[in-house]
Tab-separated table of C-alpha atoms in Angstrom:
chain	number	residue	atom	x	y	z
X	1	MET	CA	171.754	-18.576	183.500
X	2	SER	CA	169.702	-16.320	186.543
X	3	ALA	CA	170.411	-13.475	187.252
X	4	SER	CA	171.986	-12.224	190.857
X	5	PRO	CA	170.383	-9.980	192.876
X	6	SER	CA	172.877	-7.808	192.768
X	7	ASP	CA	173.512	-7.167	189.013
X	8	ILE	CA	169.433	-6.673	189.081
X	9	GLN	CA	169.774	-3.755	191.711
X	10	HIS	CA	172.408	-2.195	189.572
X	11	VAL	CA	170.434	-2.352	185.999
X	12	ILE	CA	167.970	0.027	188.325
X	13	GLN	CA	169.991	2.336	189.620
X	14	SER	CA	171.782	2.973	186.236
X	15	SER	CA	168.428	3.625	184.503
X	16	SER	CA	166.878	6.181	186.850
X	17	PRO	CA	167.225	9.428	185.849
X	18	GLU	CA	169.897	11.959	187.384
X	19	LYS	CA	169.530	14.073	190.280
X	20	GLY	CA	167.835	17.154	189.923
X	21	ALA	CA	166.282	16.177	186.256
X	22	THR	CA	161.903	16.594	186.392
X	23	VAL	CA	159.794	14.029	184.834
X	24	SER	CA	156.841	15.193	183.056
X	25	THR	CA	153.897	13.643	184.017
X	26	SER	CA	151.762	15.577	181.400
X	27	SER	CA	150.382	13.283	177.983
X	28	ALA	CA	151.188	14.729	174.243
X	29	PRO	CA	147.258	15.959	173.231
X	30	ASP	CA	147.726	17.948	176.635
X	31	GLY	CA	150.499	19.729	175.838
X	32	PHE	CA	149.684	20.320	171.906
X	33	PHE	CA	146.280	22.570	173.210
X	34	ALA	CA	148.287	24.167	176.222
X	35	GLN	CA	150.861	25.373	173.370
X	36	PHE	CA	147.679	27.183	171.514
X	37	ALA	CA	146.078	28.236	174.756
X	38	GLY	CA	149.145	30.128	175.649
X	39	ASN	CA	149.315	31.623	172.478
X	40	PRO	CA	147.977	35.419	172.485
X	41	PHE	CA	147.462	35.567	168.693
X	42	PHE	CA	145.237	32.130	168.449
X	43	THR	CA	142.858	33.187	171.769
X	44	GLY	CA	142.579	36.911	170.695
X	45	GLY	CA	141.064	35.749	167.183
X	46	LEU	CA	139.042	33.160	168.737
X	47	GLY	CA	136.755	35.905	170.815
X	48	LEU	CA	137.218	37.570	167.783
X	49	ALA	CA	135.043	34.585	166.547
X	50	GLY	CA	132.778	34.519	169.022
X	51	PHE	CA	131.897	38.275	169.380
X	52	ALA	CA	130.899	38.020	165.530
X	53	ALA	CA	129.444	34.908	166.348
X	54	ILE	CA	127.470	36.518	169.055
X	55	LEU	CA	126.816	40.035	166.308
X	56	ALA	CA	125.592	37.225	163.454
X	57	GLY	CA	123.051	35.849	165.675
X	58	ALA	CA	121.302	39.378	167.117
X	59	GLN	CA	121.545	40.607	163.493
X	60	LYS	CA	119.611	37.962	162.737
X	61	GLY	CA	117.087	37.776	165.786
X	62	LEU	CA	116.803	42.127	165.895
X	63	ARG	CA	115.666	41.478	161.931
X	64	LYS	CA	113.154	38.883	162.730
X	65	GLY	CA	112.287	41.103	165.425
X	66	ALA	CA	111.941	43.878	162.731
X	67	SER	CA	109.598	41.745	160.521
X	68	LEU	CA	107.775	40.298	163.306
X	69	LEU	CA	107.210	44.324	164.050
X	70	LYS	CA	106.701	44.923	160.406
X	71	ARG	CA	103.869	42.209	159.856
X	72	ARG	CA	102.197	43.436	163.725
X	73	LEU	CA	102.043	47.068	163.020
X	74	LEU	CA	102.324	48.311	158.899
X	75	VAL	CA	100.171	46.857	155.943
X	76	ASP	CA	101.639	46.441	152.618
X	77	VAL	CA	99.027	46.863	148.809
X	78	ASP	CA	100.909	45.818	145.805
X	79	ILE	CA	99.626	47.293	142.339
X	80	ASN	CA	100.919	45.753	139.567
X	81	VAL	CA	101.348	48.274	135.848
X	82	LYS	CA	98.787	46.026	134.578
X	83	ASP	CA	96.720	46.445	136.730
X	84	ASP	CA	93.999	49.958	135.929
X	85	THR	CA	94.449	51.377	139.671
X	86	TYR	CA	98.210	51.502	138.535
X	87	GLN	CA	97.450	54.684	136.383
X	88	TRP	CA	94.491	56.057	137.715
X	89	PHE	CA	97.557	55.624	141.445
X	90	LEU	CA	99.462	57.612	139.488
X	91	TYR	CA	97.647	60.193	138.023
X	92	TRP	CA	95.711	60.865	141.535
X	93	MET	CA	99.264	61.481	143.414
X	94	THR	CA	100.425	63.897	140.609
X	95	ILE	CA	97.278	65.798	141.194
X	96	HIS	CA	97.042	65.391	145.069
X	97	HIS	CA	101.380	66.373	144.891
X	98	ARG	CA	100.066	69.614	143.601
X	99	ARG	CA	96.964	70.130	145.822
X	100	GLN	CA	98.749	70.039	149.066
X	101	PHE	CA	101.625	71.997	147.501
X	102	SER	CA	98.987	74.669	146.575
X	103	THR	CA	97.723	74.734	149.848
X	104	ALA	CA	100.875	75.114	152.272
X	105	VAL	CA	101.864	77.896	149.683
X	106	GLN	CA	98.787	79.539	150.048
X	107	SER	CA	98.070	79.134	153.585
X	108	ASN	CA	97.652	81.798	156.036
X	109	PRO	CA	99.644	81.958	158.703
X	110	SER	CA	98.068	82.993	161.170
X	111	GLU	CA	94.795	80.103	159.958
X	112	LYS	CA	94.438	78.421	163.645
X	113	VAL	CA	95.671	75.236	163.363
X	114	GLY	CA	95.681	72.128	165.937
X	115	ILE	CA	98.583	70.557	167.273
X	116	ILE	CA	99.149	68.063	165.197
X	117	GLU	CA	97.969	69.853	162.409
X	118	SER	CA	100.792	71.896	162.736
X	119	LEU	CA	103.765	69.545	163.434
X	120	LEU	CA	102.912	67.766	160.526
X	121	ARG	CA	102.750	71.399	158.138
X	122	ARG	CA	106.565	71.311	159.577
X	123	PHE	CA	107.364	68.015	157.812
X	124	PRO	CA	105.702	68.584	154.124
X	125	THR	CA	105.673	65.539	151.652
X	126	ARG	CA	107.311	66.012	148.486
X	127	MET	CA	108.470	63.777	145.291
X	128	HIS	CA	112.192	64.080	144.465
X	129	HIS	CA	111.774	61.123	141.766
X	130	LEU	CA	109.969	62.452	138.243
X	131	SER	CA	108.983	60.667	135.745
X	132	ILE	CA	108.001	62.433	132.522
X	133	ALA	CA	104.890	61.728	130.475
X	134	THR	CA	104.455	62.609	126.364
X	135	SER	CA	101.528	62.358	124.374
X	136	LYS	CA	100.542	63.506	120.995
X	137	THR	CA	97.075	64.290	119.547
X	138	GLN	CA	96.220	64.690	115.869
X	139	LEU	CA	93.895	68.276	116.067
X	140	PRO	CA	91.197	67.753	112.887
X	141	ASN	CA	93.353	69.875	110.679
X	142	GLY	CA	96.455	67.579	110.667
X	143	ALA	CA	98.898	69.274	113.356
X	144	VAL	CA	99.875	66.902	116.139
X	145	GLN	CA	99.838	68.577	119.517
X	146	THR	CA	102.052	67.465	122.404
X	147	GLN	CA	101.657	67.833	125.745
X	148	PHE	CA	103.857	66.980	128.782
X	149	ALA	CA	103.134	66.138	132.050
X	150	LEU	CA	105.519	65.330	135.420
X	151	ILE	CA	104.232	62.230	136.616
X	152	PRO	CA	105.845	59.994	140.166
X	153	GLY	CA	108.948	58.900	139.153
X	154	PRO	CA	110.942	54.593	139.820
X	155	GLY	CA	111.425	54.892	143.649
X	156	ARG	CA	110.408	56.061	147.415
X	157	HIS	CA	107.897	59.049	147.726
X	158	ILE	CA	106.489	59.708	150.571
X	159	LEU	CA	102.797	60.788	151.255
X	160	ARG	CA	100.071	62.548	153.496
X	161	TYR	CA	96.469	61.432	152.926
X	162	LYS	CA	93.745	62.267	155.568
X	163	ASN	CA	96.634	62.111	158.180
X	164	ALA	CA	97.901	59.627	157.455
X	165	PHE	CA	101.476	58.716	155.858
X	166	ILE	CA	102.396	56.378	153.665
X	167	LEU	CA	104.892	55.057	151.776
X	168	ALA	CA	104.862	54.711	147.584
X	169	ASN	CA	107.399	52.165	146.557
X	170	ARG	CA	107.435	52.095	142.668
X	171	VAL	CA	110.222	49.606	141.525
X	172	ARG	CA	110.875	49.298	137.687
X	173	GLU	CA	112.046	45.615	136.812
X	174	THR	CA	114.317	46.524	133.961
X	175	LYS	CA	114.881	42.750	133.320
X	176	SER	CA	111.398	41.857	133.142
X	177	ILE	CA	109.706	43.218	129.889
X	178	GLY	CA	106.231	42.709	129.167
X	179	LEU	CA	105.210	40.690	126.053
X	180	ASN	CA	102.556	42.675	125.064
X	181	ASN	CA	103.536	46.102	125.006
X	182	GLY	CA	107.354	45.424	125.638
X	183	ASN	CA	107.465	47.735	128.843
X	184	PRO	CA	109.645	47.121	131.424
X	185	TRP	CA	107.458	45.633	134.477
X	186	GLU	CA	106.587	47.749	137.253
X	187	THR	CA	105.003	47.598	140.734
X	188	ILE	CA	103.672	50.311	143.319
X	189	THR	CA	104.020	49.353	147.112
X	190	LEU	CA	102.291	51.082	149.489
X	191	THR	CA	103.119	51.056	153.518
X	192	THR	CA	101.101	52.768	156.447
X	193	LEU	CA	100.583	51.637	159.622
X	194	TYR	CA	97.776	49.115	160.290
X	195	SER	CA	96.175	51.012	162.289
X	196	GLN	CA	95.633	53.380	159.274
X	197	ARG	CA	94.623	50.177	156.837
X	198	HIS	CA	90.624	52.143	156.106
X	199	ILE	CA	92.676	54.496	153.908
X	200	PHE	CA	93.689	52.513	151.323
X	201	GLU	CA	89.784	51.864	149.655
X	202	THR	CA	89.272	55.790	150.140
X	203	LEU	CA	92.077	56.650	148.688
X	204	PHE	CA	91.751	54.629	145.390
X	205	LEU	CA	87.869	55.491	145.306
X	206	GLU	CA	88.758	59.536	145.268
X	207	ALA	CA	91.757	58.004	142.672
X	208	HIS	CA	88.994	56.140	140.553
X	209	GLU	CA	86.317	59.267	140.724
X	210	LEU	CA	89.510	61.438	139.291
X	211	ALA	CA	90.359	59.176	136.555
X	212	GLN	CA	86.720	59.322	135.200
X	213	LYS	CA	86.145	63.029	135.868
X	214	SER	CA	89.617	63.158	133.253
X	215	ALA	CA	87.414	61.477	130.866
X	216	GLU	CA	84.428	62.843	131.822
X	217	GLY	CA	83.128	64.649	128.329
X	218	LYS	CA	85.574	62.469	126.441
X	219	THR	CA	85.528	59.801	123.927
X	220	ILE	CA	88.640	57.141	124.078
X	221	VAL	CA	89.816	55.116	121.272
X	222	PHE	CA	91.714	52.614	121.040
X	223	THR	CA	94.066	50.302	118.692
X	224	PRO	CA	95.694	47.328	119.456
X	225	ARG	CA	99.099	46.725	120.046
X	226	THR	CA	100.972	43.123	119.928
X	227	ALA	CA	98.081	41.573	122.280
X	228	SER	CA	96.424	44.231	124.253
X	229	TRP	CA	94.738	47.129	123.713
X	230	GLU	CA	96.240	50.345	124.008
X	231	LYS	CA	94.774	53.740	124.379
X	232	PHE	CA	95.918	55.820	120.748
X	233	GLY	CA	96.737	60.206	121.900
X	234	GLU	CA	94.772	61.753	124.517
X	235	PRO	CA	90.767	60.997	124.715
X	236	ARG	CA	88.544	62.795	122.360
X	237	ARG	CA	86.379	65.676	123.194
X	238	LYS	CA	82.534	63.590	122.719
X	239	ARG	CA	81.130	64.529	119.848
X	240	THR	CA	77.195	65.429	119.979
X	241	LEU	CA	74.820	63.581	117.848
X	242	GLU	CA	73.493	66.958	116.846
X	243	SER	CA	76.658	67.906	114.998
X	244	VAL	CA	76.386	65.435	112.366
X	245	ILE	CA	73.353	66.075	110.294
X	246	LEU	CA	72.426	62.445	108.232
X	247	ASP	CA	69.103	62.506	105.814
X	248	GLU	CA	65.986	62.923	107.957
X	249	GLY	CA	64.779	60.336	110.110
X	250	VAL	CA	67.496	58.093	109.281
X	251	LYS	CA	69.838	59.269	112.833
X	252	GLU	CA	67.170	58.417	114.875
X	253	HIS	CA	66.268	54.764	113.167
X	254	ILE	CA	69.993	53.509	113.854
X	255	VAL	CA	70.032	55.005	117.540
X	256	THR	CA	66.943	54.307	118.988
X	257	ASP	CA	67.970	50.257	117.695
X	258	VAL	CA	70.917	50.918	119.534
X	259	LYS	CA	69.534	51.931	122.782
X	260	ASP	CA	67.330	48.919	122.431
X	261	PHE	CA	69.808	46.438	121.910
X	262	LEU	CA	71.391	47.367	124.824
X	263	ARG	CA	68.710	46.759	126.949
X	264	SER	CA	67.483	43.593	125.972
X	265	GLU	CA	69.987	41.625	127.044
X	266	GLN	CA	68.063	39.629	129.373
X	267	TRP	CA	66.060	38.912	126.251
X	268	TYR	CA	68.728	37.912	124.358
X	269	TYR	CA	69.963	35.076	127.115
X	270	ASP	CA	66.919	34.030	127.454
X	271	ARG	CA	66.124	33.224	123.750
X	272	CYS	CA	70.087	31.295	123.732
X	273	ILE	CA	71.045	33.985	121.235
X	274	PRO	CA	73.979	35.301	121.186
X	275	TYR	CA	74.311	39.036	122.823
X	276	ARG	CA	75.967	41.444	119.607
X	277	ARG	CA	74.668	43.431	116.789
X	278	GLY	CA	76.598	44.254	114.028
X	279	TYR	CA	76.363	47.439	111.423
X	280	LEU	CA	76.585	48.506	107.952
X	281	LEU	CA	77.466	51.621	107.189
X	282	HIS	CA	77.546	52.480	103.041
X	283	GLY	CA	77.883	55.065	101.067
X	284	VAL	CA	79.815	57.881	98.993
X	285	PRO	CA	83.617	59.292	100.905
X	286	GLY	CA	82.509	62.345	103.299
X	287	SER	CA	78.812	61.229	103.901
X	288	GLY	CA	79.334	61.324	108.040
X	289	LYS	CA	80.331	57.172	108.295
X	290	SER	CA	82.620	57.806	110.823
X	291	SER	CA	82.024	60.784	111.954
X	292	PHE	CA	78.314	59.230	113.205
X	293	ILE	CA	79.615	56.193	115.138
X	294	GLN	CA	81.933	59.080	116.916
X	295	ALA	CA	78.901	61.381	117.888
X	296	LEU	CA	76.430	58.086	118.534
X	297	ALA	CA	79.532	56.655	121.315
X	298	GLY	CA	79.797	59.642	122.619
X	299	HIS	CA	75.516	59.875	123.110
X	300	LEU	CA	76.182	56.793	124.603
X	301	ASP	CA	79.078	57.082	126.847
X	302	TYR	CA	80.947	54.329	124.752
X	303	ASN	CA	84.788	54.540	123.930
X	304	ILE	CA	85.951	53.209	119.862
X	305	ALA	CA	88.451	50.621	119.520
X	306	MET	CA	89.621	51.067	115.669
X	307	VAL	CA	91.291	48.060	113.988
X	308	ASN	CA	92.859	47.909	110.559
X	309	LEU	CA	92.144	45.061	108.989
X	310	SER	CA	95.566	45.500	106.100
X	311	GLU	CA	97.983	45.972	109.115
X	312	ARG	CA	100.797	44.469	108.929
X	313	GLY	CA	101.356	40.596	111.686
X	314	LEU	CA	97.447	41.054	112.202
X	315	THR	CA	97.008	37.546	112.370
X	316	ASP	CA	93.413	35.649	112.547
X	317	ASP	CA	93.904	34.382	116.258
X	318	ARG	CA	95.505	37.793	117.211
X	319	LEU	CA	92.237	40.240	115.659
X	320	ASN	CA	90.019	37.056	117.443
X	321	TYR	CA	91.667	37.419	120.806
X	322	LEU	CA	92.267	41.146	120.607
X	323	ILE	CA	87.418	41.701	119.887
X	324	THR	CA	87.593	39.305	122.984
X	325	ILE	CA	88.676	41.061	125.175
X	326	LEU	CA	87.510	44.185	124.436
X	327	PRO	CA	87.190	47.316	127.069
X	328	ASN	CA	84.278	47.366	128.181
X	329	ARG	CA	81.371	49.973	126.901
X	330	THR	CA	83.167	50.051	123.547
X	331	PHE	CA	82.827	49.795	119.932
X	332	VAL	CA	84.136	47.454	117.712
X	333	VAL	CA	85.301	49.944	114.893
X	334	LEU	CA	85.990	47.910	110.417
X	335	GLU	CA	86.518	51.103	108.555
X	336	ASP	CA	86.997	50.211	104.635
X	337	VAL	CA	86.330	46.320	105.384
X	338	ASP	CA	86.260	46.246	101.840
X	339	ALA	CA	89.445	47.908	100.874
X	340	ALA	CA	91.228	44.737	102.972
X	341	PHE	CA	90.986	42.474	100.915
X	342	SER	CA	90.308	44.596	97.300
X	343	GLY	CA	93.394	42.065	96.401
X	344	ARG	CA	92.842	38.946	97.816
X	345	THR	CA	93.914	36.267	97.174
X	346	MET	CA	91.662	31.928	97.363
X	347	SER	CA	94.511	29.350	99.574
X	348	ASP	CA	93.212	25.836	100.497
X	349	GLU	CA	93.307	26.418	103.381
X	350	SER	CA	91.391	29.163	105.259
X	351	GLY	CA	90.071	30.564	102.380
X	352	TYR	CA	90.096	34.013	100.336
X	353	ARG	CA	93.813	35.409	101.607
X	354	GLY	CA	94.426	39.511	102.915
X	355	ALA	CA	97.577	41.317	103.643
X	356	ASN	CA	97.626	39.130	106.940
X	357	VAL	CA	93.679	38.664	108.170
X	358	THR	CA	92.275	35.811	105.862
X	359	PHE	CA	88.682	35.816	104.917
X	360	ALA	CA	87.228	33.466	106.657
X	361	GLY	CA	89.043	34.525	109.590
X	362	LEU	CA	87.479	37.847	109.280
X	363	LEU	CA	83.863	36.079	109.410
X	364	ASN	CA	85.502	33.370	112.985
X	365	ALA	CA	86.403	37.210	114.091
X	366	ILE	CA	82.740	38.331	113.926
X	367	ASP	CA	80.808	35.410	114.347
X	368	GLY	CA	82.779	32.408	115.792
X	369	ILE	CA	82.404	30.083	118.381
X	370	THR	CA	85.133	31.687	120.265
X	371	SER	CA	84.314	35.834	119.457
X	372	GLY	CA	83.426	37.673	122.270
X	373	GLU	CA	79.687	38.533	123.008
X	374	GLU	CA	78.519	41.255	124.264
X	375	ARG	CA	79.642	43.460	121.831
X	376	ILE	CA	78.326	46.240	119.105
X	377	LEU	CA	80.979	46.210	115.581
X	378	PHE	CA	80.742	48.745	112.970
X	379	LEU	CA	81.472	48.204	109.592
X	380	THR	CA	82.238	50.513	107.096
X	381	THR	CA	82.750	50.865	103.846
X	382	ASN	CA	82.484	53.083	100.720
X	383	HIS	CA	82.002	49.982	97.754
X	384	VAL	CA	79.549	47.598	99.301
X	385	ALA	CA	78.756	45.764	96.268
X	386	ARG	CA	82.861	44.832	96.594
X	387	LEU	CA	81.409	42.821	100.149
X	388	ASP	CA	81.624	39.287	99.777
X	389	ALA	CA	77.564	38.044	100.796
X	390	ALA	CA	79.192	36.051	103.632
X	391	LEU	CA	79.873	39.287	105.202
X	392	VAL	CA	77.081	40.930	105.677
X	393	ARG	CA	75.031	38.089	106.551
X	394	PRO	CA	72.704	38.930	109.079
X	395	GLY	CA	73.642	37.050	112.053
X	396	ARG	CA	76.969	39.478	111.734
X	397	VAL	CA	75.278	42.548	109.726
X	398	ASP	CA	71.913	42.786	111.630
X	399	MET	CA	71.269	46.255	110.007
X	400	THR	CA	72.582	47.888	107.047
X	401	ILE	CA	72.128	51.947	106.344
X	402	ARG	CA	73.555	53.618	103.270
X	403	LEU	CA	74.436	57.065	103.900
X	404	GLY	CA	74.191	58.498	100.304
X	405	GLU	CA	75.237	61.623	98.840
X	406	ALA	CA	74.231	65.112	100.343
X	407	THR	CA	69.935	65.730	100.015
X	408	ARG	CA	67.710	68.753	100.523
X	409	TYR	CA	67.321	68.300	104.047
X	410	GLN	CA	71.151	67.728	104.549
X	411	ALA	CA	71.877	70.684	103.152
X	412	ALA	CA	69.584	73.444	104.638
X	413	GLN	CA	70.832	71.774	108.501
X	414	LEU	CA	74.338	72.433	107.737
X	415	TRP	CA	72.899	75.834	105.742
X	416	LYS	CA	71.152	76.425	109.726
X	417	ARG	CA	74.113	76.000	111.616
X	418	PHE	CA	76.560	78.172	110.019
X	419	TYR	CA	74.868	80.861	108.560
X	420	GLY	CA	71.507	80.769	110.991
X	421	ASP	CA	72.325	83.480	113.868
X	422	ILE	CA	72.768	86.020	110.454
X	423	ASP	CA	70.386	84.849	108.333
X	424	GLU	CA	67.643	85.374	110.563
X	425	ASP	CA	64.788	85.366	108.328
X	426	GLY	CA	65.580	82.496	105.730
X	427	VAL	CA	66.374	84.232	102.583
X	428	ASN	CA	70.010	83.826	101.677
X	429	GLN	CA	69.221	79.992	102.902
X	430	THR	CA	66.418	79.779	99.972
X	431	ARG	CA	68.740	81.142	97.582
X	432	PHE	CA	71.279	78.919	98.219
X	433	LEU	CA	68.968	75.802	97.927
X	434	GLN	CA	67.482	76.884	94.709
X	435	ALA	CA	70.873	77.257	93.155
X	436	LEU	CA	71.805	73.613	94.286
X	437	GLU	CA	68.397	72.506	92.831
X	438	GLU	CA	69.303	74.453	89.142
X	439	LEU	CA	72.410	72.827	89.456
X	440	GLY	CA	71.087	69.173	89.751
X	441	ILE	CA	72.972	68.754	93.027
X	442	VAL	CA	69.639	68.157	95.396
X	443	GLN	CA	66.239	67.618	94.899
X	444	ALA	CA	63.392	70.025	95.011
X	445	GLU	CA	61.062	70.239	97.435
X	446	GLY	CA	59.109	67.626	97.929
X	447	GLN	CA	60.546	65.052	95.477
X	448	GLU	CA	62.692	62.109	95.132
X	449	PRO	CA	66.179	62.870	94.992
X	450	PRO	CA	67.748	63.688	91.173
X	451	GLU	CA	69.669	60.773	89.507
X	452	SER	CA	72.316	63.461	88.559
X	453	VAL	CA	76.442	62.826	88.528
X	454	ASN	CA	76.747	66.618	90.294
X	455	MET	CA	75.051	65.413	93.611
X	456	THR	CA	77.191	66.176	96.432
X	457	SER	CA	78.934	64.911	99.642
X	458	THR	CA	78.031	66.571	103.179
X	459	ALA	CA	81.358	66.969	103.592
X	460	ALA	CA	81.573	69.316	100.419
X	461	LEU	CA	79.494	71.352	101.558
X	462	GLN	CA	80.616	71.680	104.978
X	463	GLY	CA	83.972	73.007	102.603
X	464	LEU	CA	82.193	75.258	101.246
X	465	PHE	CA	81.033	77.005	104.434
X	466	LEU	CA	84.049	76.276	105.876
X	467	LYS	CA	85.653	78.461	102.712
X	468	ASN	CA	82.597	80.927	103.528
X	469	LYS	CA	82.256	81.689	106.928
X	470	HIS	CA	81.922	85.306	106.874
X	471	SER	CA	80.108	85.915	103.445
X	472	MET	CA	76.843	83.780	102.704
X	473	GLU	CA	77.345	85.150	99.543
X	474	GLY	CA	80.420	83.851	98.436
X	475	ALA	CA	78.250	80.317	99.593
X	476	ILE	CA	76.019	81.140	96.980
X	477	ALA	CA	78.051	82.048	94.162
X	478	GLY	CA	80.342	79.086	95.603
X	479	ALA	CA	77.917	76.779	95.117
X	480	PRO	CA	78.271	75.490	91.464
X	481	GLU	CA	82.532	73.807	93.136
X	482	LEU	CA	80.336	71.514	93.903
X	483	ARG	CA	79.576	69.988	90.929
X	484	ARG	CA	81.451	66.802	90.994
X	485	SER	CA	84.281	66.358	87.696
């Protein structure tokens, strides 16, 4: 059925809005954004977020700019604790600060200085972070001498060196510990202007020279610790060769041989011979074996590395590694080598076994495939008959020297050392030597040493003279004390 025009018009009129009503033409999404735009909290938060983003970008830009500026204008030098320069620089830094402080205290107010120097003196450098270093040294009489020293501690320190300011930052890593010695890992970073980078070379040369001067006239003794060598106490004052009295010609013979070896490095290499030398010193206790090694080291400006073969934890591999990484210009000394294997037992795998180091391991460390070169080795023993022939064969021991009981020559030289200034005519020396002859302690002049149980050592002679250092009569009267019981 079709609708009439009047009906259609009526429907349209009924669906039209009332008069005065408004019709919104905007879509639903437009209304959603309009609500947020009209919200003051939203617009304020959006502004803050935008401001924070701008600040973050600016901060990042400043960091990059500062990093670029630092790379362009500054230079850094890192020194780690394993480098020799580390201890040299700490010692130099301490001495340098003391010098600057003493100069500032002793400066003359009337002294005329330039404008720049005057300004620099107004900003003195100071160290506010200090550490204490304690060292103990055992004296010959058994007493222990303790010394304390203040060194730059962890932190930042400002130095002035040759009109250049240096920032020294010492960092100690508490979570990183060295496997060799158990000490924390440390680094020092030095920072200065790039235009003044040349001062580092001068500074390190000065630190090295200062370290050498501190050890000048002294012998350093090293002992093994885990897998490295460490200084044992403070460096000892060098002992002169004249202070050790051996039998006539013995000392000169050894010194000549060692010096000839040191001059023959190329000769060894040309003939494909391992460049190493071994010496065995044997004799009665107190005959001067250890004293002579110390005096020889001082005479040749060498240091000493002591190895105790009976030390717990010293294995074959560790011994071999330690002898391979010896410090430069250092003697290796194995004292009382016979005692290390006195209670040895047989092992099928590695030969004779002592406390830790096996006998085969000792032989390989001295003269094996992996043993190091440019090495001088000293073995000492009081009982040479107990040593295995494999240990003292040529190639491992190149020279065997017996330092026996005191001879007439040694007794006379020791007397001159103690009483030469008051016994100028030598009358009392003759009386003392005659007393020793009568007791069978030394041989008569021009004769062979006596085969007597009364013979004594140079250490016993020195002990008698020390007991009577102000009385020659007391030393002569005490000669019977030298006889062995």
